[in-house]
Structure formats: C-alpha cells, structure tokens
C-alpha cells in the first residue's frame, strides 16, 4: 500500500491526511518551516513527486514563495506551526488586500496545551484580523477533505485561506477514504496591473474591495453545506468545530449540532436560528471565546461558554464531561504514589551538553533560543537563562549588553540562526556591539525531528543542495573573531569561550559536532565508555552532566546501549575511572 | 459492538509508539471505526509516552477517558502507575517486567517499590509479563514489543489473520521471522496466563 494508490481506505494521521489532501487537490507547490505539530505535513507532501515541496529558511519566506506561485495561477500551500504564522503575518495581513489568482492556503497548526510550544495562542483571531476565510477540520478524514474545500474557497473568492489544525487533529490517526488527484483547471494567470498588485500605493481602494469581498463571503457562509446541521432529539444545541466536535459528539449523543467547518466569517443567521430553536446552546471551542464573543455580540443570550469551560489548555472528553455534565473526576490515585517524573533531557552524546558545560564554567549570562538546546536551562546544567522565541537570543544579548549587563553570551541553533538570527547579528556589527554568540551547529533541525535546512546540503525532497557556509557568512557580516570549536573537547571549547569574551567587538563561536540523529550519524559505529569500579570514588561528577547515559544512583553506571562515546563524562572524572570499553 | 478502549504506555525509546501504530493498523484491518492518538512531551527519548486506541461503533474521539480503558499495556512498571487511573474498575493491566530508572534532575530518588501491591489495592487486575526474558530466549532483546502485543492480542477482538498481515507488512523482511515468533510466544504466554487467571477465579 503506497500513499499514491487511489480508492483505498487507509489509517492516516491528520498531518498525513492533509498531505494527501494537497495531492488530491492538485496542489502544485508547498513550502514551510518545521514546527510541532505541523512538521509532518510537508514531510509527507515531499513523498508526492507531483508536488514541488521545499523547506524555506523561515515561515515568511515560505509564505512569500507560495504567494508567488499562487499569483502565477497555480495552487500553492504553505505550512507552519502557529507561531510561524506570527513570523509570516506581515505578508499574511497584506496579501488579502490584493487577493490571489491561483488557490492559496496557509496551514497554521495550533498547540492548545503547549505540548511543544512556548505560548498558547489562538490563531483563529489572525484569520479575522487578516479578513480571510478559515477552515477547521476535526479528524483525519476531514483533514484530507477540507484541504480541497480550502482551495475551492480560495479560488472562488480570490482570497488566501487560513486552514487551522491543532495538535490533536494533526497527531491523531483515523481511517481515511482516499480519492484521486484532480488536476487544477484554474486558468487565471498574472498580468501586470499595478493598481491591484502594488498594494501600498493603492491600499485605500483595495481595502474597500476587501470589505466588499468579506460581505460576499459572509453571505456565502450562510448556505455553506460544510457548516453542518445535525438534528438531535434534546433541547441542547452545540456549536463547535475542530477536535472538540469529536469529544462532544460522544458525550451528547442526543444533542443537535451546528458543526462549523468555516469558522470565519460566521453565518450569523444560521447560528441565530440554531440558538433560537434550542433551550440552551453550548459553544464548545478550545482556547479563546472566539465564536462565543461574536455570538454574544449579536445579542444571543441562551449560550453557555467560557463561564463553564476552560479558556486554556487542551480539551478532552473528561474536561467537557466535568464542565457540562457535572461529572466527578475519576480518582487520579497517582498522587498517592511516590511517582518519579521523567523530565526531558538532552540526549546521550548531544553536542549541546559540551557547549553548555563550557559556558557554565565561564559563569556567563546566556540568552537562549528555541530548539532542543532550550533544555540546557534545566538542572543540572542550568546554563541558559532566557528563552522566548525563534531568533531572539542575539538581539536579547545585545540588549542586555546595552542595558549594562556584563559577560553575556547568546546561544542559537544552526537552523534557528538561518531562520531569524542573521539580521540581529548584522545589527550587532552595525551598531558597534560586543556580543558573543555561540552557534550550536548540529547540522540539522533537531527539535522537530531532524529536518534538512540550507546548511545541511540536502533539500526536503532529497536532492543535493549547495551548503550554506555559515563561517563565510558570519565573516561577511563583519564579525572579525570567528572560531570553530569542538564541544566534546572541554579545554578547547572553554578556551574558545574565554577568547571570545576577551575579544573587543562582536565574536562568534560555531560548535562543530552533529546531532546524534543527523543524517549519517545514527549508523556510525560507536564505542561506549565504562566506569572502572576500582577507580570510581562515587563523587558524582559524571552524574552532574545531565546525561541520560550516566545512570543515577550511589554507584554510577554507564548505559552502554545509549552511550555514544562522546567522552564528556570521562573528561569530567578526576580519577580516570571512566574509560572506553575494551581499553584498560 | 461496544467501543474498546486500549492504552499503551512506557518510556520513549521502548517502542511504544511503533507498537501503538501496529495495533491501530490491525484494528483498521477489521473495524470500520478506529481512532488513535498519542501524548508525549518534547523528549527524544526517556520521557513518558502514552498511546490511545479506540475502536468499535460510534467512535469519534481519539482520546480514552480516565476510568474507561478496558486494558492498559505498560511497557514499564512505573508507567503502569502513572496511567493506572485510566483503567476502568476491574480492568486489566499488563505490565512488562522492566524497570527504567528515570533520569533525575533534583535530589536522587531510588526506584519505587510496591507497585504491584499499590495497583492491585486499587481493584485492578494485574499480569506481570516477563517479555525481556522471553525476548532474550529468542535471541533478540528488541522483540519485547511483539511479545507484549502477542499477550495483548489474547484480550482483544482482533483476528490472528489481521495481526499476521500487519506484522508482515510493517516489520522489515530480515527481522520478520523472529518478530512473528515473538508475537506467537506472547500469544501463548497470554493464553496460559488468562487460563490460570480463570482457574483462580
């Protein structure tokens, strides 16, 4: 069974189904930047040779490329996690003023509950802000089918469409009926027409056109069949969308449902009529009261929403049953037992560990960024002191420096540096900063599952690509003090940090060890280290590296199965008790 | 047909997610409605992992409710406690006889004792499965997952034919024979345990 075999039922995750939907919708081009829970969308699209797909340097670039393709008249998609849309929002807010020619869909994968994210953000508001239609699937079948709906809407109204998924929809599996790939028959092509495509000069006229378009869309939403009415037998009505629908459907089998696929703009008349026909209407939506506030603004009062339902965190059937049915929570007896947590840690053999040990020894303030290396903030390393969002650490370090703080170092991963770090390094040079930056170059996009990027020499679809030379780039920016250091050689790494701190002017250190999961690394033969009991004094130094390969307990042991032989523990041992296996 | 709720839990790197995928594929062979989801944090490995599977009639939600799992397959002892409250009263927990010491970032805590006593005190039926020892006997420690799935299969309304088809499809050729053997070992182990449990009343 392959992804391209038609007319099959197949178990698929939401993200795989979205990729299939792109294939069936005749999508010509797809771009994006990795980010949980969106990453697998593009990874799966990459399996379809009919679609040109690529990782972009960041989400705004991905958006702009897809925009160009759509303006050429072809169907284009870009995919990102919800904070990625913040990065792309500059383009996203302006594009609707001109509208599109070929179908254009931007996918935002939200993360209610913040399983792998820095904040909780409801991107439905961005659709309203940008004045674009928004489509929301609730399960894998819809995840596939609604991609096509989104493209149809996009072409029907010449507008970009926001397709909003969430962690649960993207990462749940269900049985999906597959269809064939439809070829896109849209024949509109770009023609030079300055008053339509040079938005800044003609924005006032275009704004009026956009308002008129939204009015037409609002009227259209009233009869949109995928805003589905499911008549029940009780006095309870439920308005919902996304994953919440699947929970509510099981908890309220008798209720009537208005299940919304198109959640912007809202069908006011349809919703008003639905509310009028029911004694009470539950508005069940994860995160913010996006639907509820609009419905209340129309003067409708028989609805129940955020006064009973939580405004943060991911929903699940238990939460809804407790909030709406008054059910008691099941006794979570885990609290009676002394359960030890399993906190996330840097992997055994992770090169970031070596960089952090040197930075910790140097006693510097470390501004951090987004990636696996954010885990360096946790004990026992505790070597990163701030982290907010992608590409911020260099600007923050420069700012700390300007604010009078001493000995500040920015750390940033290679993919993150390409994504959003380069302009801030330029700024450090331009504005006479003294900032030290450590680029944790592990030659992959680690946190999201090891995607290629411009400095790995490989594209999303497995083609060889020119490898961005980070050292040459950083020198060209004007950084005079650039060092490449081996994080597994503690003396070398620490010395590099000392030299960089002493240097007058901006300095950059690039670490040079790949992620243990980077291409080619997994299969590299590795010799583990072992602890010689005759020499071990049980001082615990090896256990303070935060390495899962060094097992906790009074008598330390090394897990030979996971040890990659990075040697950091051997370097930390003052008693020469840690040796390569087979070497005495 | 009533809905069957199954939970698989363990530690990242143990193969819980792969086992969850195999199970979901088997269910998809025979059942019209199958939903599966997983919850795990940011850790590459070493973190707590749980996979939910639901099949039957009228399955919309992929999430198993607390107190409603018919069966919990725990790949590790401590994780059986962490997710024990998902199991319905009188429900069954299959526990792999493996202890994985959590990586600790605070003061050192030894691995907890009294797990079986604690869980059986909560009115749950327990079976300790020596999958690691059985896998070792088969000559490949990595086939523990298939042994555990074999035990689980005894308690689920999914045909041996479907299991066989999915294992053949999902497991690479060179590892197929030992994995099929592992699954069969699990089935036999599960059957004898189930019979013994019945005999005990």
XYZ file of C-alpha atoms in Angstrom:
785
model
C 0.000 0.000 0.000
C 1.512 3.306 -1.008
C 0.339 6.819 -0.452
C -0.450 7.318 -4.101
C -2.661 4.269 -4.632
C -6.177 5.618 -5.185
C -9.538 4.496 -3.813
C -8.212 2.914 -0.708
C -9.162 3.179 2.931
C -6.108 3.882 4.917
C -5.197 4.580 8.527
C -3.704 8.048 8.493
C -2.576 10.697 10.922
C -4.131 14.128 10.474
C -0.930 15.574 9.057
C -0.504 12.685 6.607
C -4.113 13.203 5.572
C -3.511 16.914 4.985
C -0.610 15.970 2.695
C -2.882 13.544 0.873
C -5.470 16.313 0.619
C -2.880 18.555 -1.012
C -2.103 15.809 -3.511
C -5.760 15.196 -4.339
C -6.431 18.944 -4.591
C -3.866 19.193 -7.372
C -1.509 21.368 -5.356
C 1.493 22.404 -7.431
C 3.784 23.842 -4.762
C 4.227 23.563 -0.991
C 6.657 25.280 1.327
C 7.091 25.661 5.070
C 9.364 25.619 8.071
C 9.376 22.764 10.614
C 7.441 23.275 13.841
C 5.382 20.968 16.064
C 2.639 19.972 15.372
C 2.880 20.910 11.676
C 6.156 19.290 10.576
C 4.824 16.020 9.122
C 2.557 17.867 6.690
C 5.454 18.924 4.478
C 7.438 15.760 5.201
C 4.540 13.754 3.765
C 3.891 16.110 0.855
C 7.542 15.518 -0.061
C 6.626 11.899 -0.941
C 4.453 13.109 -3.834
C 6.665 13.873 -6.836
C 3.731 15.712 -8.458
C 4.135 18.488 -5.876
C 7.265 20.601 -5.726
C 7.862 20.960 -1.999
C 10.630 22.612 -0.044
C 11.751 23.737 3.392
C 12.125 27.501 3.453
C 14.574 29.469 5.595
C 11.632 30.661 7.674
C 7.851 30.877 7.580
C 7.681 34.308 5.969
C 9.891 33.120 3.128
C 7.697 30.012 2.788
C 4.596 32.208 2.669
C 6.071 34.587 0.102
C 7.202 31.745 -2.179
C 3.766 30.138 -2.038
C 2.229 33.559 -2.706
C 4.350 33.988 -5.828
C 3.323 30.564 -7.096
C -0.355 31.317 -6.401
C -0.111 34.659 -8.190
C 1.307 32.715 -11.143
C -2.073 30.959 -11.224
C -1.140 27.643 -9.626
C -2.322 26.075 -6.381
C 0.141 26.716 -3.573
C 0.231 25.822 0.089
C 2.453 26.773 2.992
C 2.552 25.038 6.333
C 3.801 26.119 9.739
C 3.140 25.924 13.441
C 1.006 28.707 14.841
C 3.958 30.874 15.999
C 5.348 30.512 12.493
C 2.330 32.453 11.280
C 3.467 35.283 13.552
C 6.670 35.339 11.508
C 4.723 35.220 8.238
C 1.985 37.576 9.393
C 3.475 40.614 7.668
C 2.710 39.045 4.305
C -0.438 37.356 5.592
C -2.061 40.643 6.609
C -1.368 42.367 3.285
C -1.993 39.570 0.772
C -5.802 39.676 1.212
C -5.832 43.310 0.069
C -4.855 42.172 -3.417
C -6.241 38.632 -3.289
C -4.947 35.654 -5.226
C -5.257 34.143 -8.696
C -4.368 30.505 -8.062
C -5.587 28.835 -4.882
C -3.563 29.768 -1.804
C -3.843 28.032 1.557
C -1.748 28.730 4.645
C -1.852 25.994 7.291
C -1.490 27.008 10.918
C -1.055 24.143 13.404
C -2.064 25.347 16.854
C -0.877 23.700 20.059
C -3.527 24.009 22.790
C -1.943 22.678 25.949
C 1.543 23.738 24.792
C 2.888 20.203 24.428
C 5.844 21.521 22.479
C 5.477 25.282 22.354
C 6.430 28.475 24.093
C 2.991 30.030 24.392
C -0.674 29.286 23.899
C -2.145 31.279 21.060
C -5.460 31.012 19.259
C -4.731 31.718 15.611
C -8.384 31.923 14.682
C -8.074 35.598 15.554
C -5.472 36.013 12.825
C -7.991 34.922 10.205
C -10.370 37.590 11.434
C -7.609 40.160 11.568
C -6.419 39.368 8.045
C -10.031 39.163 6.817
C -9.692 35.755 5.232
C -11.877 32.645 5.323
C -10.808 29.976 7.812
C -11.351 26.220 7.543
C -11.101 23.851 10.543
C -11.116 20.028 10.316
C -11.920 17.803 13.291
C -10.437 14.418 12.317
C -8.153 12.816 9.709
C -10.890 12.305 7.087
C -11.851 15.956 7.284
C -8.181 16.918 7.451
C -7.835 15.478 3.955
C -11.167 16.579 2.509
C -11.027 20.133 3.812
C -7.769 20.917 2.004
C -9.754 20.719 -1.207
C -12.544 22.843 0.272
C -9.985 25.453 1.260
C -8.566 25.651 -2.269
C -12.030 25.853 -3.793
C -12.920 28.736 -1.486
C -9.629 30.417 -2.238
C -10.239 30.374 -5.979
C -13.962 31.137 -5.717
C -13.275 34.323 -3.765
C -9.720 35.051 -4.967
C -8.543 35.087 -1.391
C -5.882 33.396 0.721
C -7.466 30.866 3.108
C -6.299 30.001 6.602
C -6.532 26.276 7.304
C -6.308 25.816 11.050
C -5.438 22.480 12.559
C -4.408 21.630 16.123
C -2.108 19.148 17.867
C -4.923 16.635 18.379
C -6.205 16.757 14.807
C -2.702 16.685 13.337
C -1.404 13.876 15.540
C -4.426 11.556 15.707
C -4.999 8.684 13.350
C -8.212 7.534 11.781
C -9.408 5.687 8.714
C -9.424 7.898 5.644
C -11.056 7.184 2.281
C -8.671 8.244 -0.438
C -9.533 9.859 -3.750
C -7.715 10.581 -6.990
C -5.585 13.586 -7.762
C -7.616 16.234 -9.520
C -5.831 18.485 -11.936
C -6.335 22.137 -11.284
C -8.207 23.793 -14.130
C -7.840 27.371 -12.954
C -6.762 29.391 -15.971
C -6.114 32.751 -14.383
C -2.562 33.961 -14.820
C -0.734 37.007 -13.546
C -0.968 40.099 -15.713
C 0.785 43.344 -14.925
C -1.811 45.506 -13.227
C -0.171 47.997 -10.895
C -3.351 49.202 -9.114
C -4.057 45.653 -7.977
C -0.607 44.309 -7.178
C 1.271 47.321 -5.817
C -0.645 47.319 -2.600
C 0.982 50.181 -0.619
C 0.131 52.796 -3.236
C -3.406 51.594 -3.849
C -4.263 50.269 -0.388
C -7.242 52.567 0.201
C -9.088 51.368 -2.877
C -8.123 47.755 -2.189
C -9.360 47.988 1.396
C -12.843 48.851 0.156
C -12.720 45.882 -2.217
C -11.649 43.593 0.619
C -14.555 44.718 2.785
C -16.961 44.010 -0.055
C -15.401 40.567 -0.531
C -15.877 39.739 3.139
C -19.529 40.725 2.879
C -19.973 38.322 -0.034
C -18.184 35.614 1.943
C -20.416 36.200 4.955
C -23.499 35.750 2.804
C -21.963 32.639 1.260
C -21.245 31.160 4.715
C -24.995 31.087 5.477
C -25.582 28.330 2.953
C -22.182 26.659 3.082
C -23.102 22.953 3.386
C -19.997 22.050 5.385
C -21.270 24.175 8.257
C -23.224 21.046 9.063
C -26.505 20.863 10.921
C -27.050 17.580 12.776
C -30.545 17.494 14.235
C -30.828 15.745 17.594
C -33.658 14.933 19.977
C -32.808 17.044 23.006
C -33.234 20.685 23.971
C -29.482 21.075 23.918
C -27.746 22.572 20.937
C -23.995 22.527 20.455
C -21.929 24.859 18.291
C -18.415 23.577 17.839
C -15.543 22.913 15.466
C -12.209 21.078 15.358
C -11.280 18.283 17.765
C -13.856 19.471 20.323
C -16.578 18.181 17.997
C -15.325 14.597 18.386
C -15.473 14.771 22.184
C -18.874 16.486 22.301
C -20.384 14.027 19.809
C -19.770 11.142 22.222
C -20.795 12.981 25.385
C -24.030 14.418 23.930
C -25.396 11.765 21.556
C -28.910 13.266 21.744
C -27.975 16.910 21.171
C -28.271 18.910 17.953
C -25.018 20.067 16.468
C -24.028 23.005 14.342
C -20.612 21.742 13.341
C -18.663 24.537 11.700
C -16.079 23.864 9.003
C -15.851 27.516 8.011
C -15.210 29.451 11.217
C -14.530 32.806 9.583
C -16.684 34.568 8.594
C -19.526 33.160 10.720
C -23.019 32.537 9.372
C -24.919 34.908 11.652
C -28.425 33.967 10.530
C -27.767 30.230 10.648
C -26.310 30.485 14.153
C -29.087 32.783 15.367
C -31.761 30.381 14.070
C -29.969 27.415 15.665
C -29.816 29.184 19.020
C -33.482 30.191 18.774
C -34.524 26.548 18.233
C -32.775 25.282 21.361
C -33.289 25.986 25.016
C -29.583 26.106 25.716
C -26.627 26.114 23.346
C -23.153 25.056 24.401
C -20.384 26.773 22.481
C -17.516 24.310 22.727
C -14.232 25.708 21.463
C -10.662 25.161 22.633
C -8.742 28.207 23.840
C -10.308 31.658 23.454
C -14.026 32.539 23.219
C -13.645 33.283 19.517
C -17.084 32.041 18.457
C -18.741 32.876 21.745
C -17.861 36.566 21.770
C -19.152 37.058 18.247
C -22.392 35.218 19.042
C -22.907 37.226 22.242
C -22.275 40.437 20.324
C -25.351 39.601 18.227
C -27.435 39.754 21.395
C -27.911 36.000 21.761
C -28.114 35.061 25.435
C -29.028 31.360 25.702
C -25.458 30.168 25.179
C -23.029 28.601 27.624
C -19.325 29.003 27.025
C -16.273 30.076 28.917
C -18.140 30.634 32.199
C -18.152 26.836 32.465
C -15.392 25.724 30.092
C -11.683 26.421 30.496
C -10.008 29.084 28.414
C -6.564 27.495 28.410
C -5.173 24.020 27.871
C -6.232 21.271 25.514
C -9.766 19.944 25.864
C -10.574 16.273 26.270
C -13.785 14.326 26.963
C -13.117 14.319 30.732
C -12.852 18.111 30.896
C -16.087 18.569 28.908
C -17.957 15.966 30.989
C -16.932 17.662 34.210
C -17.735 21.183 32.974
C -21.014 20.480 31.200
C -22.402 17.254 32.662
C -21.264 17.809 36.241
C -19.405 14.509 36.291
C -16.906 13.917 39.061
C -13.295 13.477 38.030
C -12.017 9.910 38.230
C -9.802 9.397 41.275
C -6.298 10.082 39.999
C -4.558 7.887 42.529
C -1.131 8.596 41.057
C -0.769 11.350 43.670
C -0.835 8.700 46.435
C 2.228 7.045 44.987
C 5.722 8.492 45.040
C 5.953 8.696 41.259
C 9.214 9.983 39.881
C 8.778 12.270 36.871
C 10.634 11.687 33.629
C 11.785 15.184 32.729
C 13.018 15.912 29.215
C 16.813 15.898 28.939
C 19.410 16.427 26.254
C 20.162 13.057 24.621
C 23.227 10.979 25.499
C 26.017 12.214 23.252
C 24.291 15.530 22.497
C 26.941 18.095 21.488
C 24.989 20.928 23.134
C 25.990 19.477 26.510
C 29.653 20.212 25.824
C 28.906 23.803 24.858
C 26.816 24.358 27.975
C 29.441 22.866 30.297
C 31.980 25.374 28.971
C 29.542 28.286 29.239
C 28.633 27.257 32.771
C 32.290 27.152 33.751
C 32.743 30.633 32.266
C 29.988 31.905 34.555
C 28.253 33.942 31.845
C 24.655 35.049 31.407
C 23.320 33.016 28.494
C 20.413 34.258 26.394
C 18.788 31.285 24.735
C 16.531 30.444 21.846
C 14.163 27.756 20.539
C 15.306 24.201 19.925
C 16.471 21.095 21.777
C 19.137 23.299 23.303
C 16.473 25.093 25.359
C 16.782 22.024 27.638
C 20.194 23.383 28.684
C 18.266 25.678 31.024
C 17.197 22.748 33.236
C 19.294 21.347 36.078
C 21.875 20.013 36.436
C 23.226 22.096 33.523
C 21.231 25.248 34.259
C 23.378 27.023 31.703
C 20.774 29.004 29.776
C 18.954 31.869 31.427
C 16.390 33.234 28.967
C 14.379 31.810 26.079
C 11.402 33.353 24.330
C 11.086 32.703 20.624
C 12.826 31.901 17.362
C 15.835 34.025 16.533
C 15.690 36.300 19.571
C 18.788 35.382 21.569
C 21.319 37.574 19.741
C 19.127 40.663 19.953
C 18.480 39.905 23.609
C 22.207 39.517 24.338
C 22.992 42.803 22.614
C 20.178 44.410 24.562
C 21.474 43.046 27.877
C 24.865 44.439 26.948
C 23.343 47.857 26.191
C 21.418 47.604 29.442
C 24.678 47.348 31.350
C 24.933 43.590 31.972
C 28.384 42.073 31.818
C 29.545 38.795 30.239
C 26.517 37.920 28.137
C 26.543 35.143 25.543
C 23.804 34.311 23.046
C 23.261 30.696 22.002
C 21.312 29.737 18.906
C 20.990 26.618 16.764
C 22.060 26.479 13.123
C 18.541 26.233 11.727
C 17.323 28.979 14.067
C 20.232 31.215 13.046
C 19.255 30.871 9.385
C 15.577 31.301 10.285
C 15.849 34.527 12.239
C 19.285 35.152 13.703
C 21.171 36.637 10.770
C 19.615 40.152 10.871
C 20.354 40.507 14.595
C 23.998 39.528 14.110
C 24.235 42.142 11.351
C 22.804 44.622 13.809
C 25.400 43.788 16.478
C 28.150 44.558 13.968
C 26.422 47.641 12.567
C 25.689 49.211 15.926
C 29.070 48.535 17.488
C 28.086 45.683 19.830
C 30.486 43.493 21.715
C 28.190 40.455 21.827
C 29.451 36.876 21.842
C 27.261 34.370 20.014
C 27.590 30.583 20.136
C 26.003 28.901 17.123
C 25.193 25.362 18.216
C 25.677 23.918 14.747
C 24.462 20.321 14.893
C 23.742 20.196 11.154
C 20.036 19.543 11.436
C 16.769 20.965 12.691
C 16.833 18.824 15.823
C 13.799 19.512 17.970
C 11.221 18.939 15.253
C 12.672 15.592 14.198
C 15.789 16.269 12.119
C 14.784 18.181 9.024
C 17.191 19.447 6.399
C 17.968 23.165 6.131
C 20.119 25.424 3.898
C 23.353 24.464 5.695
C 22.864 20.673 5.563
C 23.424 20.278 1.829
C 20.141 18.459 1.176
C 16.621 19.530 0.242
C 13.282 18.331 1.600
C 12.761 16.108 -1.435
C 16.206 14.534 -1.047
C 18.111 16.473 -3.705
C 21.650 17.628 -3.065
C 21.820 21.358 -2.469
C 24.541 23.971 -2.123
C 25.593 24.026 1.520
C 25.364 27.433 3.137
C 28.829 28.233 4.530
C 27.997 29.671 7.945
C 31.576 30.709 8.740
C 31.924 32.628 5.469
C 28.505 34.203 6.024
C 29.400 35.347 9.525
C 32.711 36.772 8.345
C 30.928 38.579 5.504
C 28.592 40.135 8.049
C 31.679 41.732 9.529
C 32.385 39.582 12.591
C 36.181 39.522 12.865
C 36.533 36.976 15.675
C 35.035 33.703 14.405
C 36.091 30.353 15.893
C 35.016 26.791 15.218
C 35.233 24.717 18.395
C 34.721 21.060 19.314
C 32.222 20.863 22.176
C 33.467 17.362 23.050
C 36.909 18.793 23.881
C 36.189 20.729 27.009
C 39.531 22.558 27.184
C 39.226 23.716 23.586
C 35.599 24.751 23.987
C 36.222 26.632 27.228
C 39.229 28.393 25.768
C 37.185 29.473 22.759
C 34.599 30.986 25.098
C 37.297 32.817 27.106
C 38.918 34.206 23.968
C 35.599 35.333 22.555
C 34.694 37.105 25.787
C 38.056 38.862 25.888
C 37.817 39.970 22.266
C 36.890 43.638 21.738
C 33.995 43.621 19.283
C 31.471 41.014 18.143
C 32.554 37.383 18.290
C 31.030 34.093 17.154
C 31.844 30.503 18.087
C 30.418 27.687 15.975
C 30.365 24.238 17.541
C 31.159 21.506 15.039
C 29.578 18.241 16.232
C 26.433 16.904 14.554
C 23.262 15.838 16.341
C 23.356 12.099 17.162
C 20.321 11.741 14.872
C 21.720 13.823 11.994
C 21.995 12.144 8.611
C 24.834 9.596 8.687
C 25.341 9.809 12.458
C 22.898 7.136 13.575
C 24.749 4.344 11.816
C 28.252 5.495 12.743
C 29.875 2.789 14.897
C 30.230 3.935 18.482
C 32.340 2.674 21.368
C 30.741 3.319 24.750
C 32.546 4.354 27.898
C 32.501 2.255 31.082
C 33.213 3.048 34.722
C 36.080 1.234 36.448
C 34.772 0.335 39.870
C 38.308 0.084 41.253
C 38.935 3.741 40.482
C 35.473 5.257 40.986
C 35.181 7.272 44.219
C 31.434 7.835 43.727
C 31.985 11.601 43.726
C 29.031 12.052 41.348
C 30.789 14.412 38.912
C 29.725 12.283 35.925
C 26.112 12.388 37.107
C 26.073 16.180 37.128
C 26.343 16.388 33.335
C 22.646 15.713 32.848
C 23.421 12.779 30.566
C 20.746 10.036 30.473
C 23.555 7.599 29.638
C 25.074 8.016 33.096
C 22.590 6.245 35.330
C 21.578 7.767 38.643
C 22.290 6.015 41.941
C 25.036 5.886 44.517
C 27.274 3.793 42.291
C 27.209 5.411 38.873
C 26.949 3.181 35.831
C 27.001 3.947 32.141
C 24.213 2.608 29.956
C 26.294 1.071 27.192
C 23.275 0.788 24.893
C 22.754 4.550 24.667
C 26.320 5.817 25.249
C 27.749 7.306 22.056
C 31.268 7.671 23.395
C 31.280 11.485 23.431
C 33.782 11.369 26.347
C 32.392 14.338 28.297
C 31.942 12.182 31.414
C 35.471 10.834 31.095
C 36.762 14.423 30.926
C 34.702 15.346 33.974
C 36.127 12.426 36.015
C 39.114 13.498 38.124
C 40.052 9.915 38.937
C 40.436 8.478 35.431
C 37.710 5.999 36.337
C 35.826 6.366 33.041
C 37.443 4.611 30.107
C 36.484 3.468 26.624
C 35.063 -0.032 26.696
C 37.775 -2.565 25.939
C 40.564 -0.158 26.875
C 42.112 -0.566 30.318
C -20.489 -3.509 19.094
C -19.348 -1.594 22.146
C -16.251 0.594 21.950
C -12.961 -0.981 23.016
C -10.512 1.365 24.727
C -6.849 0.400 24.883
C -3.936 2.318 26.326
C -0.252 1.628 25.730
C 2.309 3.405 27.885
C 6.009 3.322 28.530
C 9.219 5.261 28.190
C 10.334 6.996 24.991
C 12.692 4.692 23.090
C 10.934 1.475 24.184
C 8.899 1.201 21.006
C 5.537 2.184 22.492
C 4.618 4.398 19.543
C 5.550 1.745 16.992
C 3.535 -0.850 18.922
C 0.640 1.624 19.019
C 0.868 2.004 15.273
C 0.870 -1.768 14.690
C -2.140 -2.153 16.967
C -4.023 0.629 15.186
C -3.252 -0.911 11.796
C -4.567 -4.282 12.986
C -7.760 -2.644 14.216
C -8.068 -0.809 10.890
C -7.931 -4.173 9.062
C -11.197 -5.296 10.619
C -13.060 -2.414 12.179
C -14.896 0.388 10.421
C -14.162 2.976 13.078
C -10.719 3.318 14.589
C -9.142 6.326 16.262
C -5.688 6.521 17.705
C -3.663 9.274 19.289
C -0.582 9.703 21.380
C 0.611 12.094 24.000
C 4.255 12.699 24.619
C 6.382 15.627 25.638
C 9.390 17.147 23.967
C 11.908 14.446 24.935
C 13.549 12.460 22.156
C 13.818 9.524 24.472
C 13.463 8.816 28.163
C 10.168 10.678 28.556
C 6.812 9.207 29.487
C 4.814 8.139 26.426
C 1.178 7.068 26.078
C -0.759 5.888 23.055
C -4.579 5.737 22.976
C -6.559 3.397 20.733
C -10.333 3.177 20.381
C -12.354 1.013 18.050
C -15.973 -0.108 17.764
C -19.182 1.668 16.842
C -19.659 5.392 17.261
C -16.013 6.257 17.785
C -15.423 9.962 17.252
C -12.840 10.941 19.864
C -9.326 9.513 19.727
C -8.814 10.058 23.458
C -9.522 7.316 26.006
C -11.283 8.729 29.059
C -9.898 8.187 32.549
C -11.577 5.201 34.200
C -12.690 3.792 30.836
C -9.732 1.858 29.445
C -10.562 -1.831 29.119
C -6.914 -2.718 29.133
C -3.604 -0.980 29.742
C -0.390 -2.392 28.355
C 2.507 -0.865 30.289
C 5.945 -1.336 28.785
C 7.489 -0.361 32.121
C 6.466 -0.831 35.762
C 6.440 2.765 36.961
C 4.484 3.901 33.908
C 1.745 1.420 34.856
C 1.158 3.544 37.954
C 1.273 6.807 36.033
C -1.613 5.732 33.769
C -3.360 3.250 36.084
C -6.282 5.605 36.716
C -7.249 5.383 33.046
C -8.277 1.757 33.573
C -11.898 1.003 34.417
C -12.794 -0.707 37.685
C -11.846 -4.369 37.448
C -9.931 -3.679 34.232
C -6.679 -5.342 33.303
C -3.130 -4.021 33.323
C -0.455 -5.995 31.515
C 2.883 -4.934 32.950
C 6.164 -5.574 31.254
C 8.601 -6.724 33.942
C 11.066 -3.920 33.255
C 12.282 -1.054 35.397
C 13.737 2.013 33.728
C 15.229 4.450 36.186
C 14.005 7.958 35.369
C 16.723 10.467 34.562
C 16.618 12.739 37.571
C 17.338 16.423 37.812
C 16.757 17.024 41.524
C 17.641 15.072 44.627
C 18.196 11.387 43.882
C 15.241 9.102 44.482
C 15.554 5.316 44.306
C 13.200 3.370 42.019
C 9.894 2.970 43.865
C 8.887 -0.396 45.301
C 5.411 -1.797 45.964
C 3.978 -1.031 42.527
C 2.054 -4.304 42.147
C 0.603 -4.099 45.664
C -0.439 -0.490 45.123
C -2.223 -1.172 41.846
C -3.974 -4.344 42.981
C -5.142 -2.381 46.035
C -6.993 -0.151 43.561
C -9.172 -3.043 42.352
C -7.245 -3.579 39.133
C -6.301 -6.952 37.713
C -2.593 -7.244 37.015
C -0.376 -9.505 34.988
C 3.383 -9.225 35.033
C 4.825 -10.204 31.640
C 8.480 -11.291 31.505
C 8.867 -10.012 27.936
C 12.549 -9.134 28.265
C 13.455 -12.640 29.462
C 11.353 -14.218 26.692
C 12.961 -11.932 24.107
C 16.399 -12.874 25.335
C 15.458 -16.526 24.972
C 14.508 -15.786 21.364
C 17.909 -14.214 20.854
C 16.832 -10.631 20.205
C 16.089 -8.289 23.103
C 14.380 -5.839 20.742
C 11.403 -8.126 20.066
C 9.891 -7.434 23.517
C 7.271 -5.199 21.859
C 5.914 -8.010 19.730
C 5.785 -10.369 22.716
C 3.770 -7.759 24.603
C 1.453 -7.256 21.621
C 1.006 -11.024 21.439
C -0.142 -11.100 25.068
C -2.426 -8.118 24.456
C -3.953 -9.794 21.392
C -5.406 -12.561 23.592
C -7.678 -9.977 25.199
C -8.785 -8.105 22.076
C -11.410 -8.940 19.476
C -8.945 -8.768 16.573
C -8.257 -11.843 14.457
C -4.883 -13.640 14.244
C -5.125 -13.153 10.466
C -5.176 -9.367 10.837
C -2.249 -9.410 13.251
C -0.262 -11.601 10.931
C -0.991 -9.416 7.899
C 0.050 -6.201 9.630
C 3.214 -7.648 11.182
C 4.257 -8.966 7.771
C 3.602 -5.578 6.225
C 5.144 -3.418 8.921
C 8.272 -5.351 10.023
C 11.332 -5.374 7.742
C 11.991 -8.690 5.975
C 15.196 -9.600 7.820
C 13.514 -9.197 11.234
C 10.193 -10.738 10.262
C 10.769 -14.329 11.351
C 11.947 -13.517 14.865
C 9.148 -10.980 15.315
C 6.471 -13.442 14.199
C 7.946 -15.926 16.633
C 7.952 -13.285 19.361
C 4.297 -12.481 18.707
C 3.377 -16.182 18.903
C 5.344 -16.521 22.150
C 3.311 -13.631 23.516
C 0.042 -15.212 22.381
C 0.875 -18.478 24.138
C 2.035 -16.693 27.256
C -1.156 -14.628 27.275
C -3.361 -17.694 26.813
C -1.768 -19.635 29.650
C -1.979 -16.566 31.916
C -5.612 -15.982 31.017
C -6.455 -19.627 31.709
C -4.607 -19.530 35.024
C -6.493 -16.377 35.988
C -9.801 -18.074 35.188
C -8.799 -21.152 37.221
C -8.001 -18.925 40.188
C -11.448 -17.403 39.846
